[in-house]
Short mmCIF file of C-alpha atoms in Angstrom, two decimals:
data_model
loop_
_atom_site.label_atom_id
_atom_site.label_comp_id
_atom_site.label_asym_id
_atom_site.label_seq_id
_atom_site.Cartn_x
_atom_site.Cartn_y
_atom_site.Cartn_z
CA UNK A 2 -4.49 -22.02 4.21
CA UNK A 3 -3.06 -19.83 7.18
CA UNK A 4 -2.12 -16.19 6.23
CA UNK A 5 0.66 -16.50 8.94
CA UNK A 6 3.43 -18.35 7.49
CA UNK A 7 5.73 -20.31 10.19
CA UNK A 8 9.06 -21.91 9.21
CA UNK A 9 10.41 -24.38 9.61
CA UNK A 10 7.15 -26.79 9.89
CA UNK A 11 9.91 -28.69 12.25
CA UNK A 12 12.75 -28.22 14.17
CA UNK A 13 15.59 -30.71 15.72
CA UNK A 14 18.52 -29.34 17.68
CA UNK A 15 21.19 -30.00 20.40
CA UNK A 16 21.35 -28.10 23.29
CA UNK A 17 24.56 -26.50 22.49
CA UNK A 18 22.77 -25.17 18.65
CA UNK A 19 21.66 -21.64 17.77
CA UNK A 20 18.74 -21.42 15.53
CA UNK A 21 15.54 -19.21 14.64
CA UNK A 22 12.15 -19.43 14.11
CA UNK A 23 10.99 -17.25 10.91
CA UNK A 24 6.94 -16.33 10.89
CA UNK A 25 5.42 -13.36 7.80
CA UNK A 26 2.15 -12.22 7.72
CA UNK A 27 0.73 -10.28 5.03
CA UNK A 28 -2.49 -8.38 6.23
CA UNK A 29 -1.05 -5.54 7.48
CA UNK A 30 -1.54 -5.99 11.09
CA UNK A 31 0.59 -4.39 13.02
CA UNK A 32 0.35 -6.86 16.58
CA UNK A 33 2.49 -9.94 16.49
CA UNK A 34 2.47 -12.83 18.96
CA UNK A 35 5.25 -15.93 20.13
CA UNK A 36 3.03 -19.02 21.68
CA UNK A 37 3.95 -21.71 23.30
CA UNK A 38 2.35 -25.37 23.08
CA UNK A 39 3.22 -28.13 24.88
CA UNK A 40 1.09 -31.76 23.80
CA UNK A 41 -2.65 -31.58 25.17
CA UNK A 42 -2.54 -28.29 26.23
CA UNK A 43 -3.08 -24.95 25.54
CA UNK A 44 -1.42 -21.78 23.87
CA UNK A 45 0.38 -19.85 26.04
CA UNK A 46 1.48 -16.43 25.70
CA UNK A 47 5.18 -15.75 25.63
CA UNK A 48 5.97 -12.62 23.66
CA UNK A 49 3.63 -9.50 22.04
CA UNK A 50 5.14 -7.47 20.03
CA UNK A 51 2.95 -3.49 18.76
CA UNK A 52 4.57 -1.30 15.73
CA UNK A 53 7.74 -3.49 16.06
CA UNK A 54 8.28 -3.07 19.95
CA UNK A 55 8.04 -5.76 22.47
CA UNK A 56 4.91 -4.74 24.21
CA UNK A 57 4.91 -7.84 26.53
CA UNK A 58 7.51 -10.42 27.66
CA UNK A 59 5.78 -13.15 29.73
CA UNK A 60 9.17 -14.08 32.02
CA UNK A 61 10.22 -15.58 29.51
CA UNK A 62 14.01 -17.02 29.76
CA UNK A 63 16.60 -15.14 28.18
CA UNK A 64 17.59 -18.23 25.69
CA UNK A 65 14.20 -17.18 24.07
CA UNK A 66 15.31 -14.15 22.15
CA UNK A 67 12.26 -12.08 19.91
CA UNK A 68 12.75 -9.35 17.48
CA UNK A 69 10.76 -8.04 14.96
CA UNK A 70 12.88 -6.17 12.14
CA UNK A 71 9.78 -4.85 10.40
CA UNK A 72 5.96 -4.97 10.10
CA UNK A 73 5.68 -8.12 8.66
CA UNK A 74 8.41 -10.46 10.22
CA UNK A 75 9.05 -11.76 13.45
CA UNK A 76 11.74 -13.95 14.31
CA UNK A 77 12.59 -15.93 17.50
CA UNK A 78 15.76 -17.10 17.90
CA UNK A 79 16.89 -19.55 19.81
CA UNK A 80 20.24 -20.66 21.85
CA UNK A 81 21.36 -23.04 24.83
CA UNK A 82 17.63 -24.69 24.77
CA UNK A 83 16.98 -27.74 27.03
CA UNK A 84 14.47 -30.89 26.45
CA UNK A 85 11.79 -29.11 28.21
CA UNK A 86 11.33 -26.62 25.56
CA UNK A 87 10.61 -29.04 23.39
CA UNK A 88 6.88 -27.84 21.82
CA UNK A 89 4.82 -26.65 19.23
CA UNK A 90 5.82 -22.47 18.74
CA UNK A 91 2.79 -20.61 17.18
CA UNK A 92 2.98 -17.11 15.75
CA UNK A 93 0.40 -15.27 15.60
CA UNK A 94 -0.91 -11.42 14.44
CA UNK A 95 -3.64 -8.94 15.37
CA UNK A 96 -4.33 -5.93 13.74
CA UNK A 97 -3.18 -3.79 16.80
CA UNK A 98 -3.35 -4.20 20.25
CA UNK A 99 -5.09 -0.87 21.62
CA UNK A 100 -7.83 -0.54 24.00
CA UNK A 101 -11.02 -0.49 22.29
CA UNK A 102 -9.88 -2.03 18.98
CA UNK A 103 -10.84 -5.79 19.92
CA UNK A 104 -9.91 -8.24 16.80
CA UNK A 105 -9.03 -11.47 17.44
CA UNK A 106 -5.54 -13.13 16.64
CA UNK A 107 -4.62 -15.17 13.35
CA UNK A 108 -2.26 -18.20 13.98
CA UNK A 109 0.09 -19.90 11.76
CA UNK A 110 0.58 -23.69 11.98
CA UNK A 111 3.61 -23.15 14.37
CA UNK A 112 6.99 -24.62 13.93
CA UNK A 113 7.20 -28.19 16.02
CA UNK A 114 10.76 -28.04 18.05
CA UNK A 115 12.26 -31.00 19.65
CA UNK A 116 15.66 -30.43 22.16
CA UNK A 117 18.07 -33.35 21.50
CA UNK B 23 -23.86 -33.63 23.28
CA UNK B 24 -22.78 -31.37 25.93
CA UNK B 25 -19.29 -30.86 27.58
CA UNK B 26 -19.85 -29.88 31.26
CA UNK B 27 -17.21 -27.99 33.51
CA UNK B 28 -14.12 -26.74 32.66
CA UNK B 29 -11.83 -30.15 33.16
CA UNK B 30 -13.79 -32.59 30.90
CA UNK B 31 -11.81 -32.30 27.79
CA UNK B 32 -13.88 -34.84 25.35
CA UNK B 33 -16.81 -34.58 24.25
CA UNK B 34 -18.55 -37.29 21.45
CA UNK B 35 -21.33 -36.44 19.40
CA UNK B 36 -23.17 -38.12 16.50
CA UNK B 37 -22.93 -36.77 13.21
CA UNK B 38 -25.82 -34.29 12.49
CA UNK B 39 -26.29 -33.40 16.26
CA UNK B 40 -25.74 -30.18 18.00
CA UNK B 41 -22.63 -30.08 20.34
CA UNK B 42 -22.46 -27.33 22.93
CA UNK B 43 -19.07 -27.07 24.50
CA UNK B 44 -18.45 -25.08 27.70
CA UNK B 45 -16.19 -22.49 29.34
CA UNK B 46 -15.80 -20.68 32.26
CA UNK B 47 -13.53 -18.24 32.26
CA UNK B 48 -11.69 -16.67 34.84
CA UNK B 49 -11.42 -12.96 35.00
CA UNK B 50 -14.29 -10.78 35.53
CA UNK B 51 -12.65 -8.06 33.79
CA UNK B 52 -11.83 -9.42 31.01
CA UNK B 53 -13.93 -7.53 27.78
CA UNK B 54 -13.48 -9.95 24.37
CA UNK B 55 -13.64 -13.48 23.96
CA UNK B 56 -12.88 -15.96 20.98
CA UNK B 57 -13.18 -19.31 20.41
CA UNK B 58 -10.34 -21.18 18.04
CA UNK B 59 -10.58 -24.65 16.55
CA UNK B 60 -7.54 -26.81 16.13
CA UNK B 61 -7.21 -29.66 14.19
CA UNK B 62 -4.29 -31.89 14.81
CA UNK B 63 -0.63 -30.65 13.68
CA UNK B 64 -2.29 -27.07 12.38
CA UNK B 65 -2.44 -23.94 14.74
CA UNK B 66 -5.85 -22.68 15.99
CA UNK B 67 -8.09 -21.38 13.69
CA UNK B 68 -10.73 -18.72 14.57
CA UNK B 69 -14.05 -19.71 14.81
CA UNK B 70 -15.98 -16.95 16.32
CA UNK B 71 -15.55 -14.00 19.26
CA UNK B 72 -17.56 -11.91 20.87
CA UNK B 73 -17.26 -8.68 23.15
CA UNK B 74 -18.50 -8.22 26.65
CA UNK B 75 -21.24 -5.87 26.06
CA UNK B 76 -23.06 -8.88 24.12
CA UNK B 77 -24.56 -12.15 25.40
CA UNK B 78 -25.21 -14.00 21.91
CA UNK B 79 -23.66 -13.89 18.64
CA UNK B 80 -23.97 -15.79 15.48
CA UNK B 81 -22.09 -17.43 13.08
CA UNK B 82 -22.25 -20.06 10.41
CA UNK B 83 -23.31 -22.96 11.90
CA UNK B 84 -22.11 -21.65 15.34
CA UNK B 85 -23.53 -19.54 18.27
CA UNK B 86 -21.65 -17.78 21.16
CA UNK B 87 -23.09 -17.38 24.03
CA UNK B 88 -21.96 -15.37 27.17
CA UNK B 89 -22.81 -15.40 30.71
CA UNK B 90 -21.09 -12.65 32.53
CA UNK B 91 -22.92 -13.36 36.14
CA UNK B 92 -21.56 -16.61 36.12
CA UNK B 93 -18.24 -15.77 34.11
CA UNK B 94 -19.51 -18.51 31.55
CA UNK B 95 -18.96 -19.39 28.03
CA UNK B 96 -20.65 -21.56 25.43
CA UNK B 97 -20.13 -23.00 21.85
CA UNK B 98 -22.89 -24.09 19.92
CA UNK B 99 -22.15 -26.49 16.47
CA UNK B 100 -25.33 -27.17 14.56
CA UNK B 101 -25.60 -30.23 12.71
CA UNK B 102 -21.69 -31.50 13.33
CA UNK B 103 -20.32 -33.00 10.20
CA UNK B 104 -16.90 -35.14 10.28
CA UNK B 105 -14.75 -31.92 9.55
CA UNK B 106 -15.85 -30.23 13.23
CA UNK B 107 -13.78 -32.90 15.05
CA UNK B 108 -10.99 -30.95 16.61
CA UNK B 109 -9.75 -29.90 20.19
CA UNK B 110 -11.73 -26.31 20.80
CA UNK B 111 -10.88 -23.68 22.88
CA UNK B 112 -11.82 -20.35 24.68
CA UNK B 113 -9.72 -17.54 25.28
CA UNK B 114 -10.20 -14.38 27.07
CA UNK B 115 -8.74 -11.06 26.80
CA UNK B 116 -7.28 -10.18 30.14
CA UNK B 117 -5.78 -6.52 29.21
CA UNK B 118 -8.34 -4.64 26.75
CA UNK B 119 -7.37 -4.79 23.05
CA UNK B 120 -6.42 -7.94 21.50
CA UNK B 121 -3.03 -8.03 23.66
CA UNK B 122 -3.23 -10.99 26.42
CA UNK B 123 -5.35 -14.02 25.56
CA UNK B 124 -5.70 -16.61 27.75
CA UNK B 125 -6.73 -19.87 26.88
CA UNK B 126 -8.99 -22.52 28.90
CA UNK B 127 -7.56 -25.98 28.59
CA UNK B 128 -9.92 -27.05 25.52
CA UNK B 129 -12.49 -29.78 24.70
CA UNK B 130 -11.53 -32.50 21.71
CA UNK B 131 -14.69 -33.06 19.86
CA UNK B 132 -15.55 -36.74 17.61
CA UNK B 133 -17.95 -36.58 15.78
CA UNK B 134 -18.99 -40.46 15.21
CA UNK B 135 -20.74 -41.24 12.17
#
């Protein structure tokens, strides 16, 4: 079992819907991570977040919106999405992101979203 | 079995063979590598990393090996067993820390029986 716990395990809304994507981790890192994966590829990087700041923001588009209210959570909520977005979002969490403290990152089993 | 090159993404292997899978990676700079296994509808599970300023590391069952001349990366499974099929993948750490993995464009592994 993952110790980075995504919900919902799936995800169907209109175009016109707001909704958010929930992810907890318990192992006190303080680095958390938004993925993006479309079918047969791989993971790519869309948000980092350090101490509960955005670190990073990959150009992401603004109907993407991350926050991270504390340690443990991170939320990405969601508004005005189109088919395209349709994909597997993975969390994941490191137990920090500075130079010289290499550890890798610990996924959850992502929340599946498909754009009506 | 062997996967060669970075755009051959299957690789078939009989159960109780070794399977090396291959990566070449694409910034010289980067300084921490992983490799993740994931098995279909689950996220990517770790599997193994290593850092820059080693060539070989060992694991259960695995071996990591790294080739920093040619920017190269390998995955060794000894003696696959039904549970190793999944799509595997490298990543490497652009930015220092574990802050900007990128990921190659993985290799699915069947094991046949």
């Amino acid at each position: 079992d993952t110790e980075v716990t995504q919900t919902p395990k799936h995800l169907v809304m209109g175009m016109t819907n707001k909704k958010s994507l929930k992810c907890e981790q318990h192992m006190g890192h303080r680095a958390m991570y938004w993925y993006k994966q479309k079918a047969k590829k791989p993971p790519e990087l869309m948000f980092v977040y350090s101490y509960e700041k955005l670190s990073i923001n990959e150009s992401v588009p603004s109907r993407f919106s991350p926050e991270c209210p504390n340690s443990s959570l991170l939320n990405l909520h969601l508004h005005a999405l189109q088919p395209e977005d349709s994909a597997l979002y993975l969390c994941a969490s490191s137990q920090e992101i500075y130079r010289g403290t290499n550890q890798p990152q610990h996924f959850g089993d992502g929340t599946r979203l498909s754009i009506l | 079995g062997e996967s060669v090159g970075l755009h051959l993404p299957t690789l078939s292997v009989q159960e109780g063979d070794n399977s090396i899978i291959n990566c070449a990676y694409s910034n010289s700079a980067s300084d921490y590598f992983i490799w993740y296994k994931q098995e279909s509808g689950k996220g990517p599970q770790f599997i193994i990393d290593i850092r820059s300023n080693m060539d070989k590391r060992q694991g259960q069952r695995v071996t990591v090996l790294l080739n920093k001349t040619v920017k190269h990366l390998s995955l060794q499974i000894a003696a696959t067993q039904p549970g190793d099929s999944a799509v595997y993948f490298c990543a490497e750490n652009i930015l220092g820390g574990a802050q900007k993995l990128v990921f190659g464009q993985g290799t699915r592994l069947t094991i046949n029986p």
